[in-house]
XYZ file of C-alpha atoms in Angstrom:
115
model
C -38.897 21.704 46.880
C -37.931 23.446 50.069
C -40.836 24.204 52.406
C -40.644 27.083 54.855
C -42.171 26.219 58.243
C -43.148 29.756 59.110
C -45.642 32.085 57.530
C -42.842 34.674 57.663
C -40.587 34.597 54.612
C -37.723 37.035 54.134
C -36.007 38.075 50.931
C -32.604 39.751 50.911
C -30.701 40.748 47.798
C -27.591 42.534 46.686
C -25.189 43.356 43.907
C -21.428 43.122 44.182
C -18.488 43.788 41.885
C -16.285 40.750 42.488
C -13.229 42.131 40.745
C -11.922 44.623 38.209
C -8.649 42.919 37.307
C -7.835 44.790 34.093
C -7.109 47.903 36.193
C -4.158 46.287 37.992
C -3.252 43.263 35.813
C -4.952 40.879 38.237
C -5.070 37.099 37.936
C -8.460 36.884 36.160
C -7.167 39.234 33.428
C -3.577 38.042 33.021
C -3.659 34.446 34.356
C -3.916 31.123 32.535
C -5.434 27.821 33.560
C -7.772 27.236 36.518
C -8.517 30.342 38.595
C -10.948 30.784 41.468
C -12.204 33.687 43.569
C -14.285 33.261 46.747
C -16.117 36.319 48.134
C -17.983 36.363 51.454
C -21.417 38.024 51.638
C -23.336 38.868 54.829
C -27.110 39.185 54.863
C -28.645 42.432 56.124
C -30.140 40.385 58.982
C -30.019 36.726 59.943
C -32.458 34.128 58.677
C -33.808 31.415 61.036
C -32.237 28.651 58.914
C -29.919 28.819 55.894
C -31.923 30.377 53.040
C -31.966 29.391 49.391
C -29.492 31.621 47.540
C -29.490 32.390 43.824
C -26.513 34.106 42.162
C -26.265 35.410 38.615
C -23.833 37.431 36.556
C -25.217 40.934 36.030
C -22.170 42.374 34.202
C -19.121 40.798 32.698
C -16.342 42.295 30.637
C -14.394 39.673 28.696
C -11.563 39.760 26.198
C -12.997 39.081 22.732
C -9.866 37.176 21.642
C -10.368 34.265 24.076
C -13.171 31.815 24.851
C -15.720 32.825 27.488
C -15.548 30.208 30.266
C -17.140 30.854 33.635
C -18.777 29.085 36.544
C -20.525 30.929 39.374
C -22.172 29.466 42.462
C -23.205 30.070 46.071
C -21.603 27.855 48.709
C -21.350 27.520 52.493
C -24.724 29.178 53.100
C -25.547 29.894 56.757
C -28.323 31.955 58.379
C -25.983 34.991 58.342
C -24.324 34.782 54.929
C -22.751 32.756 52.132
C -19.828 32.712 49.714
C -19.895 33.550 46.015
C -17.497 31.321 44.081
C -16.332 32.377 40.607
C -14.185 30.070 38.488
C -12.642 30.326 35.051
C -10.046 28.265 33.210
C -8.001 27.936 30.030
C -6.995 31.160 28.308
C -10.163 33.065 29.304
C -9.468 36.697 30.235
C -12.045 38.350 32.481
C -11.560 42.092 32.950
C -14.314 42.595 35.529
C -17.388 40.923 36.904
C -20.483 41.971 38.846
C -22.853 39.482 40.472
C -26.421 39.918 41.732
C -27.777 37.598 44.416
C -31.063 36.872 46.138
C -31.719 34.883 49.318
C -35.159 33.581 50.293
C -35.869 31.911 53.604
C -37.566 31.824 56.965
C -37.155 34.890 59.207
C -38.238 35.651 62.733
C -41.639 37.190 63.305
C -42.559 39.883 65.825
C -44.870 37.220 67.270
C -41.990 34.805 67.990
C -41.181 34.432 71.685
C -37.793 33.378 72.995
C -38.245 32.325 76.607
């Protein structure tokens, strides 16, 4: 379990369309084998330390003729942002994908003094 030192906890969240590859015959729609997309996200304001980040697929549009294979994760989390990593492989064809994320961590308080 991660313990937050401060009584001040911040929560930031967002939703982001990672790609819509069927519109322009992009790699996730037309490619084969291992494919990866890394997308940078910035928080609305900085946390004191790197927060805990949760990512989840909120919309996916897949070709029904191929297997659904997907891996999604947050990586390289800092106090100011993180990266969403989406991977697929084999013959999977992903037309488009939207991801929701939530970050929870320690934030500065109005009572904090920086001398």
